[in-house]
CSV table of C-alpha atoms in Angstrom, one decimal:
chain,number,residue,atom,x,y,z
A,1,MET,CA,119.4,88.2,126.5
A,2,ALA,CA,122.0,86.3,128.3
A,3,THR,CA,121.5,82.6,128.2
A,4,ASN,CA,124.4,81.8,130.5
A,5,VAL,CA,125.7,83.5,133.6
A,6,ARG,CA,129.3,83.3,134.8
A,7,ILE,CA,130.5,84.7,138.1
A,8,ALA,CA,134.1,86.1,138.2
A,9,PRO,CA,135.2,87.1,141.8
A,10,SER,CA,137.9,89.7,141.7
A,11,ILE,CA,140.8,88.9,144.0
A,12,LEU,CA,141.5,92.6,144.2
A,13,SER,CA,139.4,92.7,147.4
A,14,ALA,CA,140.7,89.4,148.8
A,15,ASP,CA,143.2,88.9,151.6
A,16,PHE,CA,146.5,88.9,149.9
A,17,THR,CA,148.2,87.0,152.7
A,18,ALA,CA,146.0,84.0,151.9
A,19,LEU,CA,145.1,84.2,148.1
A,20,GLY,CA,145.0,80.4,147.8
A,21,LYS,CA,142.4,80.1,150.4
A,22,ALA,CA,140.5,83.1,148.9
A,23,VAL,CA,140.3,81.2,145.6
A,24,GLN,CA,139.1,78.0,147.2
A,25,MET,CA,136.3,79.8,149.1
A,26,VAL,CA,134.8,81.3,145.9
A,27,GLU,CA,135.3,78.1,143.9
A,28,ARG,CA,133.2,76.3,146.6
A,29,GLY,CA,130.5,78.9,146.0
A,30,GLY,CA,130.4,78.2,142.3
A,31,ALA,CA,132.8,80.8,140.8
A,32,ASP,CA,133.3,80.2,137.1
A,33,LEU,CA,136.4,82.4,136.7
A,34,ILE,CA,138.9,84.2,138.9
A,35,HIS,CA,139.2,87.8,137.8
A,36,VAL,CA,142.7,89.4,138.1
A,37,ASP,CA,143.0,93.2,137.9
A,38,VAL,CA,146.4,94.3,136.7
A,39,MET,CA,147.0,98.0,137.2
A,40,ASP,CA,150.2,99.9,136.4
A,41,GLY,CA,149.8,103.3,138.1
A,42,ARG,CA,149.9,105.0,134.8
A,43,PHE,CA,146.7,104.1,132.9
A,44,VAL,CA,144.9,104.0,136.3
A,45,PRO,CA,145.9,105.6,139.6
A,46,ASN,CA,146.8,102.4,141.4
A,47,VAL,CA,149.4,99.6,141.2
A,48,THR,CA,148.3,96.0,141.9
A,49,ILE,CA,149.2,92.5,140.7
A,50,GLY,CA,152.1,91.4,138.5
A,51,ILE,CA,153.1,88.2,136.7
A,52,PRO,CA,154.3,86.3,139.8
A,53,ILE,CA,150.9,86.6,141.5
A,54,VAL,CA,149.2,85.4,138.3
A,55,ALA,CA,151.5,82.3,138.3
A,56,ALA,CA,150.7,81.7,142.0
A,57,LEU,CA,146.9,82.0,141.4
A,58,LYS,CA,147.2,79.5,138.5
A,59,ARG,CA,148.6,76.9,140.9
A,60,ALA,CA,145.7,77.6,143.3
A,61,ALA,CA,142.8,77.8,141.0
A,62,THR,CA,140.8,75.1,139.2
A,63,VAL,CA,138.8,77.6,137.1
A,64,PRO,CA,140.3,79.8,134.4
A,65,LEU,CA,142.0,83.1,135.2
A,66,ASP,CA,140.4,86.1,133.6
A,67,VAL,CA,143.2,88.7,133.5
A,68,HIS,CA,142.2,92.4,133.0
A,69,LEU,CA,145.2,94.5,131.9
A,70,MET,CA,144.6,98.1,133.0
A,71,ILE,CA,148.0,99.1,131.7
A,72,VAL,CA,149.7,101.1,129.0
A,73,GLU,CA,151.4,99.2,126.2
A,74,PRO,CA,149.7,95.9,127.1
A,75,GLU,CA,151.1,94.2,124.0
A,76,ARG,CA,154.5,94.2,125.6
A,77,HIS,CA,153.4,91.9,128.4
A,78,LEU,CA,150.9,89.5,126.7
A,79,GLU,CA,153.2,86.6,126.4
A,80,SER,CA,154.4,86.8,130.0
A,81,PHE,CA,150.9,86.9,131.5
A,82,ILE,CA,149.6,84.1,129.3
A,83,GLU,CA,152.7,81.9,130.1
A,84,ALA,CA,152.0,82.6,133.8
A,85,GLY,CA,148.5,81.2,133.5
A,86,ALA,CA,146.0,83.7,132.0
A,87,SER,CA,143.2,81.9,130.1
A,88,MET,CA,141.4,85.2,129.2
A,89,VAL,CA,143.2,88.5,128.6
A,90,SER,CA,141.4,91.8,128.1
A,91,VAL,CA,143.1,95.1,127.1
A,92,HIS,CA,141.6,98.5,127.1
A,93,ILE,CA,140.7,100.0,123.8
A,94,GLU,CA,141.9,103.3,125.3
A,95,THR,CA,145.5,102.0,125.6
A,96,SER,CA,146.0,99.8,122.6
A,97,GLN,CA,147.0,101.6,119.4
A,98,HIS,CA,146.8,98.5,117.3
A,99,VAL,CA,144.0,96.6,118.8
A,100,HIS,CA,143.4,94.2,115.9
A,101,ARG,CA,147.0,93.1,116.2
A,102,THR,CA,146.8,92.8,120.0
A,103,LEU,CA,143.7,90.6,119.8
A,104,SER,CA,145.3,88.4,117.2
A,105,SER,CA,148.5,88.1,119.4
A,106,ILE,CA,146.4,87.1,122.5
A,107,ARG,CA,144.7,84.3,120.5
A,108,ALA,CA,148.0,83.2,118.9
A,109,LEU,CA,149.4,82.8,122.4
A,110,GLY,CA,146.5,80.5,123.3
A,111,ALA,CA,144.3,82.8,125.3
A,112,THR,CA,140.8,84.2,124.8
A,113,ALA,CA,141.0,87.8,123.6
A,114,GLY,CA,138.9,90.6,125.0
A,115,VAL,CA,138.6,94.4,125.0
A,116,ALA,CA,137.5,96.6,127.9
A,117,ILE,CA,135.9,100.0,127.6
A,118,ASN,CA,135.8,102.7,130.3
A,119,PRO,CA,132.5,104.4,131.4
A,120,GLY,CA,133.4,107.5,129.3
A,121,THR,CA,134.2,105.5,126.1
A,122,PRO,CA,131.2,105.2,123.8
A,123,VAL,CA,130.1,101.8,122.5
A,124,SER,CA,130.5,103.1,119.0
A,125,THR,CA,134.3,103.0,119.4
A,126,LEU,CA,134.0,99.3,119.1
A,127,GLU,CA,132.4,99.2,115.6
A,128,ALA,CA,135.7,98.5,113.8
A,129,ILE,CA,136.5,95.5,116.0
A,130,ALA,CA,133.0,94.2,116.9
A,131,ASP,CA,133.5,91.0,114.9
A,132,GLN,CA,137.0,90.5,116.3
A,133,LEU,CA,136.2,90.1,120.0
A,134,ASP,CA,136.1,86.9,122.0
A,135,TYR,CA,134.5,88.9,124.8
A,136,LEU,CA,133.8,92.5,125.8
A,137,VAL,CA,134.4,94.1,129.2
A,138,VAL,CA,132.1,97.0,130.0
A,139,MET,CA,133.5,99.0,133.0
A,140,SER,CA,130.7,100.1,135.2
A,141,VAL,CA,133.0,102.2,137.4
A,142,ASN,CA,136.0,104.2,136.5
A,143,PRO,CA,138.9,101.8,136.8
A,144,GLY,CA,141.6,102.2,139.4
A,145,HIS,CA,140.1,101.7,142.9
A,146,VAL,CA,138.0,99.0,144.5
A,147,GLY,CA,134.7,99.6,146.2
A,148,GLN,CA,133.3,102.3,143.9
A,149,ALA,CA,129.5,102.7,143.3
A,150,PHE,CA,128.0,101.2,140.2
A,151,ILE,CA,127.3,103.8,137.4
A,152,PRO,CA,123.6,103.4,136.6
A,153,GLN,CA,124.0,104.2,132.9
A,154,SER,CA,126.1,101.1,132.5
A,155,THR,CA,123.0,98.9,132.2
A,156,SER,CA,121.9,100.7,129.0
A,157,LYS,CA,125.5,100.6,127.8
A,158,VAL,CA,125.5,96.8,128.1
A,159,HIS,CA,122.3,96.7,126.1
A,160,ALA,CA,123.8,98.9,123.4
A,161,ALA,CA,127.0,96.8,123.3
A,162,ARG,CA,124.9,93.6,122.9
A,163,HIS,CA,123.1,95.1,120.0
A,164,LEU,CA,126.4,96.2,118.4
A,165,LEU,CA,127.9,92.7,118.7
A,166,ASP,CA,124.8,91.0,117.5
A,167,LYS,CA,124.7,93.3,114.5
A,168,ALA,CA,128.3,92.3,113.7
A,169,GLY,CA,127.2,88.6,113.9
A,170,ASN,CA,129.3,88.1,117.0
A,171,ARG,CA,127.8,86.3,120.0
A,172,ALA,CA,130.8,87.1,122.2
A,173,PRO,CA,129.8,87.4,125.9
A,174,ILE,CA,129.7,90.7,127.7
A,175,GLU,CA,131.5,91.0,131.0
A,176,VAL,CA,130.6,93.8,133.4
A,177,ASP,CA,133.2,95.0,135.9
A,178,GLY,CA,132.6,97.4,138.8
A,179,GLY,CA,130.1,97.9,141.6
A,180,ILE,CA,128.3,94.6,140.9
A,181,THR,CA,125.9,93.5,143.7
A,182,THR,CA,122.9,91.3,144.2
A,183,GLU,CA,120.7,94.4,143.6
A,184,ASN,CA,121.9,95.1,140.1
A,185,ALA,CA,123.0,91.7,138.8
A,186,ALA,CA,119.6,90.7,137.4
A,187,SER,CA,119.1,93.9,135.4
A,188,LEU,CA,122.6,93.6,133.9
A,189,VAL,CA,121.9,90.0,132.8
A,190,GLY,CA,118.6,91.1,131.4
A,191,ALA,CA,120.4,93.7,129.4
A,192,GLY,CA,122.8,91.1,127.9
A,193,ALA,CA,125.6,90.6,130.4
A,194,GLU,CA,126.9,87.0,130.8
A,195,ILE,CA,130.0,87.5,133.0
A,196,LEU,CA,129.7,89.5,136.3
A,197,VAL,CA,132.9,90.6,138.0
A,198,ALA,CA,132.5,91.3,141.8
A,199,ALA,CA,135.2,92.3,144.3
A,200,SER,CA,133.7,93.9,147.4
A,201,ALA,CA,130.4,92.2,147.1
A,202,ILE,CA,132.1,88.9,147.5
A,203,TYR,CA,135.4,89.4,149.4
A,204,GLY,CA,133.9,92.2,151.5
A,205,ASP,CA,131.3,89.6,152.8
A,206,ALA,CA,132.0,87.6,155.9
A,207,ASN,CA,131.4,84.4,153.9
A,208,PRO,CA,132.8,84.8,150.3
A,209,THR,CA,131.5,81.3,149.5
A,210,ASP,CA,127.9,82.2,150.3
A,211,ALA,CA,128.3,85.6,148.7
A,212,THR,CA,129.4,84.0,145.4
A,213,THR,CA,126.3,81.7,145.5
A,214,ARG,CA,124.0,84.6,146.3
A,215,LEU,CA,125.3,86.7,143.4
A,216,ARG,CA,124.8,83.9,141.0
A,217,ASN,CA,121.2,83.3,142.2
A,218,ALA,CA,120.5,87.0,141.9
A,219,ALA,CA,121.9,87.1,138.4
A,220,LEU,CA,119.9,84.1,137.3
A,221,LYS,CA,116.7,86.0,138.0
A,222,GLY,CA,117.6,88.3,135.1
A,223,THR,CA,117.9,85.3,132.8
A,224,PHE,CA,114.5,83.9,133.9
A,225,ALA,CA,112.8,87.3,133.5
A,226,SER,CA,114.2,87.7,130.0
A,227,GLU,CA,113.0,84.3,128.9
A,228,ALA,CA,109.6,85.0,130.3
A,229,ASN,CA,109.4,88.3,128.3
A,230,ILE,CA,110.3,86.4,125.1
A,231,LYS,CA,107.6,83.8,125.7
């Protein structure tokens, strides 16, 4: 059960001509993090944000930047992204050949270290590093494009991931990324998610400030339901 919920709007769906304003709008709605999707056109079929944009976002944001590296050889770029302002950095287990070393490098550079897993990657792949994670990102869509539909099996995957981390004695939070809406937020939190990343559900709304607040309120229903079941 998640005891805390954090909302991380993804600027991938924001107006790139006014990113500072986009950050301010979701912060007014209670955003806890700003999620930054970095894609290289190799690991995923899209190219998005680079280091200069992260640096600009750092100047605009008052909440931490959660940088998701959907790139090959992420270890080559860790220092640059963290120097630019990343407070949290996640790398894909599918792209990092020496994931223990990569996680240690992220922490040594002063950031929180996470691993992301794709929908087709089983939770069991994390067994060897379950006690090493500061947070885990469960992808609930196949990464690469915004606006995809949530994969329903992701909820049970979150539950399995929470069990694996708990078994390893690690209370690291689980972040869910992809297709998050007010309709599925509560069930994900009930399954163990604590950080919800939303792009279209927030920046596709006419009022991103209100959309951020609505998503938090919907997610909190999952916390309340879980607490009621325990009692």
